[in-house]
Short mmCIF file of C-alpha atoms in Angstrom, two decimals:
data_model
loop_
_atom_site.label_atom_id
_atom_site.label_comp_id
_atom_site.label_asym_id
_atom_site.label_seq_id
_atom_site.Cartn_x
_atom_site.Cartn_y
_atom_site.Cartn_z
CA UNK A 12 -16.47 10.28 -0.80
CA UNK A 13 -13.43 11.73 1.09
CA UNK A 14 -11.50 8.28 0.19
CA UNK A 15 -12.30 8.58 -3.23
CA UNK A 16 -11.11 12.11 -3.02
CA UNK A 17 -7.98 11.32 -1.75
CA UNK A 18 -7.51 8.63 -3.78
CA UNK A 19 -8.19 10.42 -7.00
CA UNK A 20 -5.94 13.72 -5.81
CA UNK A 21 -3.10 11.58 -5.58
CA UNK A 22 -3.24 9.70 -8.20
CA UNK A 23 -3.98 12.81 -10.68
CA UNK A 24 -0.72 14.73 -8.42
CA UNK A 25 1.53 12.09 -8.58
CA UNK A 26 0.97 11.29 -12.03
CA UNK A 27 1.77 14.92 -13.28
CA UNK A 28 4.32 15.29 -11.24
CA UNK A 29 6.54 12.46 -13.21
CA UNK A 30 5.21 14.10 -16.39
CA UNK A 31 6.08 17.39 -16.09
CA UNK A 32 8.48 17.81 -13.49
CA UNK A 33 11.78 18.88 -14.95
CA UNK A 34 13.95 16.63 -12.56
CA UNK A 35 12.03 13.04 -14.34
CA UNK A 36 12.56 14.79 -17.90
CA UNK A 37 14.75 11.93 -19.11
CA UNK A 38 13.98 9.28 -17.09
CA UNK A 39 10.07 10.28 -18.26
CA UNK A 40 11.83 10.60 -22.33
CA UNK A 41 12.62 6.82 -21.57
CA UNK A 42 10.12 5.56 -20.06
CA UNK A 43 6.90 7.49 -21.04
CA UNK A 44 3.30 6.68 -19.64
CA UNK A 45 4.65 3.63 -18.03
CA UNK A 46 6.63 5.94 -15.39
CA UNK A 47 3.82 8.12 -14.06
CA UNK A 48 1.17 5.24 -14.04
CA UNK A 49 3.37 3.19 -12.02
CA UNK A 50 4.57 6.00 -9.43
CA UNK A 51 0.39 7.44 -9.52
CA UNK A 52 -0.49 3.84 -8.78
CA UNK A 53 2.34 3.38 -6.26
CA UNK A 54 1.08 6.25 -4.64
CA UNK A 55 -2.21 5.49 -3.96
CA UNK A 56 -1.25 2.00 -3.14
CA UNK A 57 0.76 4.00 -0.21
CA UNK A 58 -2.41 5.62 0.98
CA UNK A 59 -4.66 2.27 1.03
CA UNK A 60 -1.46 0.38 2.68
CA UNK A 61 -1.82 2.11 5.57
CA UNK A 62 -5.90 2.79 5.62
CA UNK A 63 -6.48 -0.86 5.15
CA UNK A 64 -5.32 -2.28 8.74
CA UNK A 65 -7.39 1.04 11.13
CA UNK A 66 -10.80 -0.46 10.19
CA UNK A 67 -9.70 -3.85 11.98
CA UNK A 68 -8.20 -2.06 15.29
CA UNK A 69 -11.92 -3.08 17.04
CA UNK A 70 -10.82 -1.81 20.51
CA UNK A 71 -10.06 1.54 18.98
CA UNK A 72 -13.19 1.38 17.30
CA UNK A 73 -14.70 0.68 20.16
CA UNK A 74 -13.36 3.06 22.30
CA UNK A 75 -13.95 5.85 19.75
CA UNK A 76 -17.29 5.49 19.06
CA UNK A 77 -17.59 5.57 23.32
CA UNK A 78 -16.46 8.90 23.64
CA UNK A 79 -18.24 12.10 23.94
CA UNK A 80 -16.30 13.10 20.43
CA UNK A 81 -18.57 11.30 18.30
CA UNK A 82 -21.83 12.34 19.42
CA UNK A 83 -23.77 12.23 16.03
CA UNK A 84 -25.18 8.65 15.21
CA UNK A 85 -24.14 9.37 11.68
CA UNK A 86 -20.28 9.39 12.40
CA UNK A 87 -21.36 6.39 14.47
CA UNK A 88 -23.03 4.04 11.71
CA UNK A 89 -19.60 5.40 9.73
CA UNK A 90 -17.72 3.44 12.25
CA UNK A 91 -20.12 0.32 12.68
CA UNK A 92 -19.28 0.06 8.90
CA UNK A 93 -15.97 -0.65 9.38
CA UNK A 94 -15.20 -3.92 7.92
CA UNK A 95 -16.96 -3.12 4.54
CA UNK A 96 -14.10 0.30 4.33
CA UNK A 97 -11.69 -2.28 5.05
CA UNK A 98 -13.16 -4.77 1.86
CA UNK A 99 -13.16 -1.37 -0.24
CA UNK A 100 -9.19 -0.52 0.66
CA UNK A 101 -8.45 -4.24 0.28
CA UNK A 102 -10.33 -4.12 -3.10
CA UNK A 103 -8.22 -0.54 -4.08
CA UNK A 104 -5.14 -2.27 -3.58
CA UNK A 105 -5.69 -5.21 -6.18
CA UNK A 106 -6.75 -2.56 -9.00
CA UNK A 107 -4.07 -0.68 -8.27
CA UNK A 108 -1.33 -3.23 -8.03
CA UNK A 109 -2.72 -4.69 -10.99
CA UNK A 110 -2.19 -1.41 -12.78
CA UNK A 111 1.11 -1.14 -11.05
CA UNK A 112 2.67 -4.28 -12.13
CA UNK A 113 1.31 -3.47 -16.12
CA UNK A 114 3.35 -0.25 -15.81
CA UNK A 115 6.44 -1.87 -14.56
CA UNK A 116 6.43 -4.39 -17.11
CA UNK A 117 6.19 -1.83 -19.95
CA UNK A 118 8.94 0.39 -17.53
CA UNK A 119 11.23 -3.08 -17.94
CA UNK A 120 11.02 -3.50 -21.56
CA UNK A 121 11.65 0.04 -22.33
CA UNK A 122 14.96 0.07 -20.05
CA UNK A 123 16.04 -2.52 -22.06
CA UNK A 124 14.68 -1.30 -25.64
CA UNK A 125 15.74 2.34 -24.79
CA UNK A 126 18.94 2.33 -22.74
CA UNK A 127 20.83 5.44 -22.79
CA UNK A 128 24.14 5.86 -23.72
CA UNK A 129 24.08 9.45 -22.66
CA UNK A 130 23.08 8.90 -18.69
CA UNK A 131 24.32 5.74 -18.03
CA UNK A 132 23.21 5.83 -14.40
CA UNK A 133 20.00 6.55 -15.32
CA UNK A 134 19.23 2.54 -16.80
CA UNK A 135 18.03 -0.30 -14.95
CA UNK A 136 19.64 -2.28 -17.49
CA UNK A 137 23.03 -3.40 -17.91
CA UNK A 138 23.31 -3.19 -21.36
CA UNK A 139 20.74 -2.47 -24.77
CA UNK A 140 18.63 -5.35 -25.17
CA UNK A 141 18.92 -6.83 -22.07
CA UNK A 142 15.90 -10.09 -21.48
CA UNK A 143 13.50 -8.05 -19.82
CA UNK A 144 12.59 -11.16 -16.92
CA UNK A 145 16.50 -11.55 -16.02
CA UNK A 146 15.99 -7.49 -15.05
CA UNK A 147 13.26 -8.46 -12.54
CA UNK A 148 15.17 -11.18 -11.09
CA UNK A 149 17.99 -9.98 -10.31
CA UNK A 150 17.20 -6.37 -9.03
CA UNK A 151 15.93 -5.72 -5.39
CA UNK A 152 12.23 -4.10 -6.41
CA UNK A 153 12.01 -7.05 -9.35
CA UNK A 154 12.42 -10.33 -6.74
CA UNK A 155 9.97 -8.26 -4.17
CA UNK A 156 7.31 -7.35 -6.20
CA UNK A 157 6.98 -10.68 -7.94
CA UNK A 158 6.58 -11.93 -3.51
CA UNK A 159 3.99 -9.01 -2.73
CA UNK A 160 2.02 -9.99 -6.26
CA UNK A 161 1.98 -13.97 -5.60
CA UNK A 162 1.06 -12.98 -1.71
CA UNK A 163 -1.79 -10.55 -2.56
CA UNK A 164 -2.71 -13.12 -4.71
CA UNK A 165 -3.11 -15.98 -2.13
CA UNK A 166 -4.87 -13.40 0.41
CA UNK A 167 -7.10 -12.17 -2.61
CA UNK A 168 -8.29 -15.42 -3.58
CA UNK A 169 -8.57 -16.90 0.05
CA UNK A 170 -11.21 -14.11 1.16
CA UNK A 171 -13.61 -14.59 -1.19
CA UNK A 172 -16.61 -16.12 0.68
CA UNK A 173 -17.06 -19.11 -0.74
CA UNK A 174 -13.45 -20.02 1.16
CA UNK A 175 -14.27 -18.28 4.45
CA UNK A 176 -17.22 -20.73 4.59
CA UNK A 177 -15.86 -24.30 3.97
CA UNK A 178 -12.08 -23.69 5.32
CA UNK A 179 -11.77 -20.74 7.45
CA UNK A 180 -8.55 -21.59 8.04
CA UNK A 181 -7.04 -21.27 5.08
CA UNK A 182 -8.53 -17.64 4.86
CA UNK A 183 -6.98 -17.11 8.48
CA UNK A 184 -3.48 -18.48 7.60
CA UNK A 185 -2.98 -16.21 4.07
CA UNK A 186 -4.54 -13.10 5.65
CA UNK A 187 -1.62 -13.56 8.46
CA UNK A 188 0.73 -13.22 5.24
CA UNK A 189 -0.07 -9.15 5.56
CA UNK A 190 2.81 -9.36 8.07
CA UNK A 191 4.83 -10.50 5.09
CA UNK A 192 3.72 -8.26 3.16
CA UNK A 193 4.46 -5.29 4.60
CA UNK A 194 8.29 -6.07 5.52
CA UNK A 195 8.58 -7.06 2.04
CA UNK A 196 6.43 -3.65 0.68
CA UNK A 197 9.24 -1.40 2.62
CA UNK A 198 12.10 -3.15 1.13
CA UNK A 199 10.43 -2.90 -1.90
CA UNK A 200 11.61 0.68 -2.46
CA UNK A 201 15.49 0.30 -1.60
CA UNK A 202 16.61 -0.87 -4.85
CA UNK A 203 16.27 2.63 -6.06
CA UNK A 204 15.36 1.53 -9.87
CA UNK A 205 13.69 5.19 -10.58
CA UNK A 206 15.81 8.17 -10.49
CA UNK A 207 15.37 11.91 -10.43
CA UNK A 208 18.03 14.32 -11.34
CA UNK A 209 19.87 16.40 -8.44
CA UNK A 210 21.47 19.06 -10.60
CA UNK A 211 18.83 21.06 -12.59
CA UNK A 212 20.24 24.36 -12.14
CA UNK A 213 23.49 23.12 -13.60
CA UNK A 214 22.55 21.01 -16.35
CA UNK A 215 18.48 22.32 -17.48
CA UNK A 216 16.78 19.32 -18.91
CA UNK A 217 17.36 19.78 -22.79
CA UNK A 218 20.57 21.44 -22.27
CA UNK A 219 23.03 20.86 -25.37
CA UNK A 220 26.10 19.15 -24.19
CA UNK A 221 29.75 19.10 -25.26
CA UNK A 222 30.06 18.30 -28.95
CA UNK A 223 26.72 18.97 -29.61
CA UNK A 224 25.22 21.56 -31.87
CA UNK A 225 21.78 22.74 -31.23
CA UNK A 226 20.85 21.44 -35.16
CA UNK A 227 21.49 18.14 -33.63
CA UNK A 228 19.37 18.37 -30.71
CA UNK A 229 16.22 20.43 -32.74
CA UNK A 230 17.42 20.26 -36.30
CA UNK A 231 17.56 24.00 -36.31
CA UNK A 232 20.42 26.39 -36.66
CA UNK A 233 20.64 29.12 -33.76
CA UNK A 234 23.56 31.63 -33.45
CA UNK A 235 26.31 31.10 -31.74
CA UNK A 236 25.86 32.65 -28.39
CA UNK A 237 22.47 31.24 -28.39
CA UNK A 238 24.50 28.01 -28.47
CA UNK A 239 26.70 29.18 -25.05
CA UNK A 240 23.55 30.02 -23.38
CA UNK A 241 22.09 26.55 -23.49
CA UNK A 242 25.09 24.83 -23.24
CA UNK A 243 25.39 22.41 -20.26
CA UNK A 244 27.93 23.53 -17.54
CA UNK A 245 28.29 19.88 -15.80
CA UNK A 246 27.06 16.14 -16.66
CA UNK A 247 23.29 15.64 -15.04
CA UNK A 248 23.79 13.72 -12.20
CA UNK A 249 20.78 11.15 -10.96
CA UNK A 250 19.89 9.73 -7.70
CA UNK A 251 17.18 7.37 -5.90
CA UNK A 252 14.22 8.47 -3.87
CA UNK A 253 14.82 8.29 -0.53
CA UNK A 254 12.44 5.17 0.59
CA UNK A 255 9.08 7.08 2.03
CA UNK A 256 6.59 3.29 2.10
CA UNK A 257 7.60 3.15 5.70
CA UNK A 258 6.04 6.16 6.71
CA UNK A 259 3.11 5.19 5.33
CA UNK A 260 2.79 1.77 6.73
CA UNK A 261 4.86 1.91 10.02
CA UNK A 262 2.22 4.32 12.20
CA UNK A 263 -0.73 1.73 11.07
CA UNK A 264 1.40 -1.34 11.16
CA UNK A 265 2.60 -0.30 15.17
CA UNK A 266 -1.30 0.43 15.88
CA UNK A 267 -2.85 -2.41 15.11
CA UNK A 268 0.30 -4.78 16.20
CA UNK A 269 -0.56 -3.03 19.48
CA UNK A 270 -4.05 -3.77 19.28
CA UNK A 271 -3.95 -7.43 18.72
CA UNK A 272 -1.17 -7.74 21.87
CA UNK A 273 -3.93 -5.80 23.83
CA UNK A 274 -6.63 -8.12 22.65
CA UNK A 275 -4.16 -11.03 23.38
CA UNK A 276 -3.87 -9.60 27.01
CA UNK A 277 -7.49 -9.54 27.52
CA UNK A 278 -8.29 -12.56 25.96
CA UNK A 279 -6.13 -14.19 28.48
CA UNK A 280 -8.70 -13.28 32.03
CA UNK A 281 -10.68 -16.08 32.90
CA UNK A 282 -14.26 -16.54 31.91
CA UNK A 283 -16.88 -18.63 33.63
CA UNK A 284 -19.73 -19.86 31.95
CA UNK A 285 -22.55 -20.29 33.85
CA UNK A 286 -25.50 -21.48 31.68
CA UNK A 287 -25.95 -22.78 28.45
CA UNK A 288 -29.49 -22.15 26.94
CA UNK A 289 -31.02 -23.70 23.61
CA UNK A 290 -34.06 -21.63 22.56
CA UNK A 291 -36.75 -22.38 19.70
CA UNK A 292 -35.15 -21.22 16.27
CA UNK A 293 -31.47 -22.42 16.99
CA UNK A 294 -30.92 -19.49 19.35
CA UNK A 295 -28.49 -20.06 21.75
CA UNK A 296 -27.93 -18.53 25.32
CA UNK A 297 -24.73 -18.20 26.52
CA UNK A 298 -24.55 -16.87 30.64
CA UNK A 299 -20.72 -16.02 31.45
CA UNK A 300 -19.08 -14.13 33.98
CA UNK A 301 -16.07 -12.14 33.44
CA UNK A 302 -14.33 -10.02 36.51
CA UNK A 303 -13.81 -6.39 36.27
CA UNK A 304 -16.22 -6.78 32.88
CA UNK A 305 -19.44 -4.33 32.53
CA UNK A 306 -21.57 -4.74 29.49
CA UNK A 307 -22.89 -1.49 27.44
CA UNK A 308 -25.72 -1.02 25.21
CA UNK A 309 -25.16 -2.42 21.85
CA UNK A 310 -21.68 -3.66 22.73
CA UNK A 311 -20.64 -7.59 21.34
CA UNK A 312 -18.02 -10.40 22.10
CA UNK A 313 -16.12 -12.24 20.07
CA UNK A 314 -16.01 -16.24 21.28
CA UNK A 315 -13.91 -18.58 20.05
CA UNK A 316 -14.64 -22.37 20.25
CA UNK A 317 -10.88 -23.89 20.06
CA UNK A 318 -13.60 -27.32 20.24
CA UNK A 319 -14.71 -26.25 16.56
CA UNK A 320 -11.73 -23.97 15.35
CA UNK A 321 -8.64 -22.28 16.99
CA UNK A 322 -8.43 -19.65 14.64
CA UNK A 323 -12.69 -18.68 13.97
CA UNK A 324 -14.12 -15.67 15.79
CA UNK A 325 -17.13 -15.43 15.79
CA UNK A 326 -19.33 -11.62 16.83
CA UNK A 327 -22.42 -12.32 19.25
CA UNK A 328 -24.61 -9.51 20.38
CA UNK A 329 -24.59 -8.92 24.28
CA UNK A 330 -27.36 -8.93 26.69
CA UNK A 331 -27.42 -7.46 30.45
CA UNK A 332 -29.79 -8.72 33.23
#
């Protein structure tokens, strides 16, 4: 419930933020719904990003649930759950980037359809009427966001079980892509193709500008000092977001880079198996000895079989005698 709290504050923030918010006021008068759909979705993308990769730190996990701050079995069974929380941000982010993508593609055709002549650095364009696909492919966020879709895609599709179970390998392979993925999701965000105004105080959204009457702007007459107060003292100037994916991703990314180099590490101390036991049922019993290694209650290993698969891990439930 907290994640779908989050999920839906953000989304609802976000999106009237671009709608209201006097520093989007033209960029929101060109672009309409399609601008705070795709910055609410982009948002919440943002939060799942970085959720997506804690559920598969396992030694964290593990050591978490060890300590003496989680002592109710509830916050426990929480964490035992972890790979399904990981299924449900994975999930998140294919609504959301397929709601993202939708926005951006109406957010194309309208910087073509509507360019402004007034605020010429406002336009992703180059010129009215531009083709909407040579926009995407030849602007920074257009080339990487047609990458992150098709990659998404490929790790989408590959994790369905039906995949995992006849070629585990090509499930392993794509879902190594998030790598990929996230280099590509922080340069996503440098081409600066949204802008918000810097000089509100100057120039007030609405503000008439030189040569221009207020009739023109509201087809009403006002008097003429009416007229002075409204006028614009400067041209409104715009400017990219500073890029802010990074410091979604980068804590997570670090974290569980760090994790798998510690599982690499310990991975590497020798194991010695002992005995190898076949019971009625297809049970099998494994014997092993591992130095410095002292089993808990409820703890598992992961074994790999490089015989079978060098890539399959495979959970088995620990015994101590």
């Amino acid at each position: 419930m907290l994640w779908l709290g989050a999920n839906t504050w953000l989304f609802l923030k976000t999106f009237l933020l671009y709608s209201t918010g006097q520093q989007y006021h033209y960029l929101y008068k060109m672009l309409g719904l399609g601008l705070c759909i795709s910055r609410a979705s982009a948002s919440v993308l943002n939060l799942n990003c970085s959720l997506v990769l804690l559920p598969m730190c396992r030694s964290l996990l593990t050591f978490v649930r060890g300590t003496h701050m989680v002592s109710s079995r509830k916050t426990r069974r929480l964490l035992d759950k972890s790979k399904t929380f990981h299924v449900a941000c994975g999930v998140a982010i294919c609504i959301f980037s397929v709601m993202h993508v939708s926005a951006h593609l109406v957010n194309v055709i309208n910087f073509s359809v509507s360019y402004s002549d007034d605020f010429p650095a406002l336009n992703l364009a180059r010129y009215r009427g531009e083709d909407p696909k040579l926009i995407i492919l030849t602007t920074i966020p257009g080339v990487t966001g047609v990458l992150l879709v098709l990659i998404l895609f490929l790790m989408f599709t590959s994790s369905s079980y039906c995949v995992r179970l006849s070629n585990y390998e090509i499930f392993w392979y794509t879902h190594n892509l998030f790598i990929v993925f996230y280099i590509i999701l922080m340069v996503h965000m440098v081409g600066g193709a949204l802008k918000y105004q810097t000089n509100i105080e100057a120039h007030p959204p609405g503000c008439l500008r030189a040569n221009q009457s207020s009739a023109e702007q509201q087809g009403e007459e006002l008097e003429q000092g009416e007229d002075e107060e409204r006028r614009c003292r400067e041209k409104a100037h715009f400017q990219p977001h500073y890029p802010q994916t990074w410091l979604w991703v980068s804590g997570p990314l670090c974290l569980y880079c760090a994790e798998r180099f510690y599982r690499y590490i310990r991975s590497s101390d020798p194991v010695t198996i002992v005995t190898v036991i076949r019971h009625p049922c297809d049970v099998i019993e494994l014997r092993m000895l591992k130095k410095n290694f002292k089993a808990r209650p409820g703890q598992y290993i992961v074994l790999n079989c490089p015989g079978v698969s060098s890539f399959e891990n495979h959970p088995f439930t620990l015994t101590t005698v």
